[in-house]
mmCIF file of N, CA and C in Angstrom:
data_model
loop_
_atom_site.group_PDB
_atom_site.id
_atom_site.type_symbol
_atom_site.label_atom_id
_atom_site.label_comp_id
_atom_site.label_asym_id
_atom_site.label_seq_id
_atom_site.Cartn_x
_atom_site.Cartn_y
_atom_site.Cartn_z
ATOM 1 N N MET A 26 0.837 -1.169 0.000
ATOM 2 C CA MET A 26 0.000 0.000 0.000
ATOM 3 C C MET A 26 0.887 1.238 0.000
ATOM 4 N N SER A 27 0.492 2.256 -0.721
ATOM 5 C CA SER A 27 1.306 3.469 -0.792
ATOM 6 C C SER A 27 0.953 4.424 0.345
ATOM 7 N N GLY A 28 1.897 5.300 0.648
ATOM 8 C CA GLY A 28 1.661 6.311 1.668
ATOM 9 C C GLY A 28 0.506 7.218 1.299
ATOM 10 N N ALA A 29 0.413 7.567 0.019
ATOM 11 C CA ALA A 29 -0.674 8.442 -0.425
ATOM 12 C C ALA A 29 -2.026 7.772 -0.221
ATOM 13 N N GLU A 30 -2.094 6.496 -0.492
ATOM 14 C CA GLU A 30 -3.354 5.769 -0.288
ATOM 15 C C GLU A 30 -3.731 5.761 1.191
ATOM 16 N N GLU A 31 -2.737 5.546 2.053
ATOM 17 C CA GLU A 31 -3.003 5.533 3.491
ATOM 18 C C GLU A 31 -3.508 6.890 3.972
ATOM 19 N N VAL A 32 -2.891 7.968 3.504
ATOM 20 C CA VAL A 32 -3.322 9.310 3.898
ATOM 21 C C VAL A 32 -4.747 9.572 3.418
ATOM 22 N N GLY A 33 -5.065 9.093 2.224
ATOM 23 C CA GLY A 33 -6.430 9.229 1.724
ATOM 24 C C GLY A 33 -7.430 8.513 2.611
ATOM 25 N N GLU A 34 -7.043 7.368 3.133
ATOM 26 C CA GLU A 34 -7.931 6.621 4.019
ATOM 27 C C GLU A 34 -8.126 7.356 5.348
ATOM 28 N N VAL A 35 -7.078 8.041 5.822
ATOM 29 C CA VAL A 35 -7.226 8.866 7.029
ATOM 30 C C VAL A 35 -8.234 9.975 6.767
ATOM 31 N N SER A 36 -8.080 10.636 5.645
ATOM 32 C CA SER A 36 -8.989 11.732 5.289
ATOM 33 C C SER A 36 -10.434 11.241 5.213
ATOM 34 N N GLU A 37 -10.631 10.108 4.594
ATOM 35 C CA GLU A 37 -11.979 9.535 4.490
ATOM 36 C C GLU A 37 -12.541 9.215 5.870
ATOM 37 N N ALA A 38 -11.707 8.655 6.746
ATOM 38 C CA ALA A 38 -12.170 8.306 8.091
ATOM 39 C C ALA A 38 -12.514 9.554 8.903
ATOM 40 N N VAL A 39 -11.688 10.608 8.798
ATOM 41 C CA VAL A 39 -11.985 11.851 9.516
ATOM 42 C C VAL A 39 -13.292 12.454 9.009
ATOM 43 N N THR A 40 -13.457 12.491 7.698
ATOM 44 C CA THR A 40 -14.700 13.007 7.120
ATOM 45 C C THR A 40 -15.896 12.214 7.640
ATOM 46 N N GLY A 41 -15.751 10.898 7.694
ATOM 47 C CA GLY A 41 -16.832 10.050 8.193
ATOM 48 C C GLY A 41 -17.089 10.220 9.669
ATOM 49 N N ALA A 42 -16.026 10.419 10.453
ATOM 50 C CA ALA A 42 -16.195 10.608 11.895
ATOM 51 C C ALA A 42 -16.871 11.940 12.202
ATOM 52 N N LEU A 43 -16.616 12.925 11.356
ATOM 53 C CA LEU A 43 -17.250 14.240 11.533
ATOM 54 C C LEU A 43 -18.648 14.292 10.923
ATOM 55 N N GLY A 44 -18.998 13.277 10.146
ATOM 56 C CA GLY A 44 -20.285 13.284 9.453
ATOM 57 C C GLY A 44 -20.346 14.382 8.409
ATOM 58 N N ALA A 45 -19.183 14.712 7.826
ATOM 59 C CA ALA A 45 -19.085 15.848 6.913
ATOM 60 C C ALA A 45 -19.550 15.550 5.494
ATOM 61 N N ASN A 46 -19.814 14.304 5.175
ATOM 62 C CA ASN A 46 -20.337 13.966 3.854
ATOM 63 C C ASN A 46 -21.830 13.714 3.996
ATOM 64 N N PRO A 47 -22.648 14.613 3.473
ATOM 65 C CA PRO A 47 -24.098 14.467 3.663
ATOM 66 C C PRO A 47 -24.669 13.171 3.098
ATOM 67 N N ARG A 48 -24.014 12.605 2.092
ATOM 68 C CA ARG A 48 -24.517 11.354 1.507
ATOM 69 C C ARG A 48 -24.217 10.150 2.389
ATOM 70 N N LYS A 49 -23.146 10.224 3.186
ATOM 71 C CA LYS A 49 -22.746 9.062 3.982
ATOM 72 C C LYS A 49 -23.002 9.229 5.473
ATOM 73 N N GLY A 50 -23.144 10.459 5.943
ATOM 74 C CA GLY A 50 -23.381 10.671 7.372
ATOM 75 C C GLY A 50 -22.193 10.242 8.217
ATOM 76 N N ASP A 51 -22.498 9.719 9.395
ATOM 77 C CA ASP A 51 -21.452 9.261 10.318
ATOM 78 C C ASP A 51 -21.019 7.846 9.928
ATOM 79 N N SER A 52 -20.151 7.775 8.919
ATOM 80 C CA SER A 52 -19.757 6.469 8.380
ATOM 81 C C SER A 52 -18.559 5.853 9.101
ATOM 82 N N HIS A 53 -17.873 6.643 9.921
ATOM 83 C CA HIS A 53 -16.699 6.162 10.646
ATOM 84 C C HIS A 53 -16.752 6.681 12.079
ATOM 85 N N GLY A 54 -16.002 6.022 12.934
ATOM 86 C CA GLY A 54 -15.819 6.505 14.303
ATOM 87 C C GLY A 54 -14.366 6.936 14.492
ATOM 88 N N TRP A 55 -14.098 7.556 15.646
ATOM 89 C CA TRP A 55 -12.725 8.007 15.894
ATOM 90 C C TRP A 55 -11.756 6.835 16.035
ATOM 91 N N SER A 56 -12.247 5.674 16.407
ATOM 92 C CA SER A 56 -11.370 4.494 16.447
ATOM 93 C C SER A 56 -10.915 4.124 15.034
ATOM 94 N N ASP A 57 -11.749 4.376 14.032
ATOM 95 C CA ASP A 57 -11.342 4.151 12.641
ATOM 96 C C ASP A 57 -10.223 5.115 12.246
ATOM 97 N N VAL A 58 -10.329 6.364 12.700
ATOM 98 C CA VAL A 58 -9.290 7.353 12.417
ATOM 99 C C VAL A 58 -7.980 6.909 13.066
ATOM 100 N N GLU A 59 -8.038 6.461 14.302
ATOM 101 C CA GLU A 59 -6.843 5.969 14.996
ATOM 102 C C GLU A 59 -6.194 4.817 14.228
ATOM 103 N N LYS A 60 -7.016 3.898 13.747
ATOM 104 C CA LYS A 60 -6.502 2.760 12.983
ATOM 105 C C LYS A 60 -5.801 3.233 11.720
ATOM 106 N N GLU A 61 -6.440 4.150 11.004
ATOM 107 C CA GLU A 61 -5.857 4.629 9.744
ATOM 108 C C GLU A 61 -4.573 5.425 9.988
ATOM 109 N N LEU A 62 -4.537 6.237 11.050
ATOM 110 C CA LEU A 62 -3.308 6.951 11.382
ATOM 111 C C LEU A 62 -2.187 5.983 11.742
ATOM 112 N N SER A 63 -2.530 4.926 12.441
ATOM 113 C CA SER A 63 -1.530 3.900 12.775
ATOM 114 C C SER A 63 -0.991 3.247 11.513
ATOM 115 N N ASP A 64 -1.864 3.013 10.536
ATOM 116 C CA ASP A 64 -1.417 2.446 9.258
ATOM 117 C C ASP A 64 -0.423 3.376 8.563
ATOM 118 N N VAL A 65 -0.677 4.700 8.637
ATOM 119 C CA VAL A 65 0.246 5.669 8.039
ATOM 120 C C VAL A 65 1.603 5.590 8.725
ATOM 121 N N ILE A 66 1.600 5.512 10.047
ATOM 122 C CA ILE A 66 2.854 5.444 10.802
ATOM 123 C C ILE A 66 3.643 4.192 10.430
ATOM 124 N N VAL A 67 2.980 3.051 10.383
ATOM 125 C CA VAL A 67 3.652 1.796 10.043
ATOM 126 C C VAL A 67 4.188 1.847 8.613
ATOM 127 N N THR A 68 3.386 2.346 7.677
ATOM 128 C CA THR A 68 3.824 2.446 6.287
ATOM 129 C C THR A 68 5.057 3.325 6.167
ATOM 130 N N ALA A 69 5.051 4.463 6.856
ATOM 131 C CA ALA A 69 6.200 5.369 6.816
ATOM 132 C C ALA A 69 7.427 4.737 7.459
ATOM 133 N N ALA A 70 7.241 4.032 8.568
ATOM 134 C CA ALA A 70 8.377 3.390 9.241
ATOM 135 C C ALA A 70 9.008 2.324 8.360
ATOM 136 N N VAL A 71 8.186 1.536 7.690
ATOM 137 C CA VAL A 71 8.709 0.503 6.790
ATOM 138 C C VAL A 71 9.443 1.150 5.619
ATOM 139 N N ALA A 72 8.869 2.224 5.069
ATOM 140 C CA ALA A 72 9.525 2.916 3.958
ATOM 141 C C ALA A 72 10.869 3.491 4.397
ATOM 142 N N LEU A 73 10.914 4.122 5.565
ATOM 143 C CA LEU A 73 12.166 4.690 6.067
ATOM 144 C C LEU A 73 13.198 3.603 6.311
ATOM 145 N N ALA A 74 12.777 2.495 6.888
ATOM 146 C CA ALA A 74 13.699 1.385 7.132
ATOM 147 C C ALA A 74 14.202 0.770 5.840
ATOM 148 N N THR A 75 13.412 0.847 4.794
ATOM 149 C CA THR A 75 13.790 0.281 3.501
ATOM 150 C C THR A 75 14.860 1.114 2.807
ATOM 151 N N ILE A 76 14.795 2.429 2.965
ATOM 152 C CA ILE A 76 15.725 3.287 2.212
ATOM 153 C C ILE A 76 16.902 3.812 3.020
ATOM 154 N N SER A 77 16.833 3.727 4.348
ATOM 155 C CA SER A 77 17.864 4.346 5.185
ATOM 156 C C SER A 77 18.752 3.285 5.836
ATOM 157 N N PRO A 78 20.070 3.518 5.839
ATOM 158 C CA PRO A 78 20.944 2.595 6.550
ATOM 159 C C PRO A 78 20.799 2.716 8.068
ATOM 160 N N ASP A 79 20.273 3.840 8.551
ATOM 161 C CA ASP A 79 20.074 4.054 9.980
ATOM 162 C C ASP A 79 18.753 4.802 10.203
ATOM 163 N N PRO A 80 17.632 4.082 10.067
ATOM 164 C CA PRO A 80 16.333 4.751 10.163
ATOM 165 C C PRO A 80 16.066 5.386 11.521
ATOM 166 N N GLU A 81 16.561 4.773 12.591
ATOM 167 C CA GLU A 81 16.345 5.350 13.917
ATOM 168 C C GLU A 81 17.010 6.719 14.025
ATOM 169 N N LYS A 82 18.235 6.825 13.495
ATOM 170 C CA LYS A 82 18.949 8.095 13.520
ATOM 171 C C LYS A 82 18.234 9.125 12.649
ATOM 172 N N ALA A 83 17.807 8.722 11.470
ATOM 173 C CA ALA A 83 17.117 9.645 10.567
ATOM 174 C C ALA A 83 15.856 10.188 11.224
ATOM 175 N N LEU A 84 15.086 9.327 11.861
ATOM 176 C CA LEU A 84 13.864 9.766 12.524
ATOM 177 C C LEU A 84 14.180 10.670 13.710
ATOM 178 N N ALA A 85 15.148 10.291 14.519
ATOM 179 C CA ALA A 85 15.508 11.094 15.689
ATOM 180 C C ALA A 85 15.969 12.492 15.278
ATOM 181 N N GLU A 86 16.773 12.564 14.225
ATOM 182 C CA GLU A 86 17.239 13.871 13.756
ATOM 183 C C GLU A 86 16.072 14.723 13.261
ATOM 184 N N ARG A 87 15.143 14.101 12.574
ATOM 185 C CA ARG A 87 13.991 14.849 12.068
ATOM 186 C C ARG A 87 13.116 15.351 13.207
ATOM 187 N N VAL A 88 12.867 14.492 14.189
ATOM 188 C CA VAL A 88 12.049 14.896 15.337
ATOM 189 C C VAL A 88 12.715 16.059 16.062
ATOM 190 N N GLN A 89 14.022 15.966 16.271
ATOM 191 C CA GLN A 89 14.740 17.064 16.937
ATOM 192 C C GLN A 89 14.619 18.354 16.126
ATOM 193 N N GLY A 90 14.730 18.255 14.802
ATOM 194 C CA GLY A 90 14.573 19.426 13.954
ATOM 195 C C GLY A 90 13.191 20.039 14.071
ATOM 196 N N LEU A 91 12.184 19.192 14.120
ATOM 197 C CA LEU A 91 10.817 19.693 14.262
ATOM 198 C C LEU A 91 10.615 20.347 15.619
ATOM 199 N N LEU A 92 11.156 19.744 16.663
ATOM 200 C CA LEU A 92 11.009 20.305 18.008
ATOM 201 C C LEU A 92 11.736 21.639 18.163
ATOM 202 N N ALA A 93 12.766 21.849 17.372
ATOM 203 C CA ALA A 93 13.546 23.090 17.453
ATOM 204 C C ALA A 93 12.886 24.244 16.690
ATOM 205 N N ARG A 94 11.839 23.964 15.957
ATOM 206 C CA ARG A 94 11.172 25.032 15.188
ATOM 207 C C ARG A 94 10.573 26.068 16.130
ATOM 208 N N PRO A 95 10.802 27.326 15.833
ATOM 209 C CA PRO A 95 10.289 28.371 16.736
ATOM 210 C C PRO A 95 8.759 28.445 16.779
ATOM 211 N N ASP A 96 8.082 27.994 15.731
ATOM 212 C CA ASP A 96 6.622 28.070 15.722
ATOM 213 C C ASP A 96 5.972 26.967 16.550
ATOM 214 N N LEU A 97 6.768 26.119 17.178
ATOM 215 C CA LEU A 97 6.220 25.070 18.035
ATOM 216 C C LEU A 97 6.335 25.419 19.514
ATOM 217 N N ASP A 98 6.770 26.624 19.814
ATOM 218 C CA ASP A 98 6.883 27.056 21.214
ATOM 219 C C ASP A 98 5.526 27.308 21.824
#
């Protein structure tokens, strides 16, 4: 499954949990959103592990970079 497909499924689940599609109503619950977000995380982790010789380091460096952003204060 591609990352883009997983993100699309998150979007669909959020729309359904909010009941934002008048044709479908409340088609999803927040547990569905949690499941789909978890799928995105797993897909990204597998992709990172596939392309990086040190995925843990790559992720840690990115998280530190994000935490250092001034707009996150």
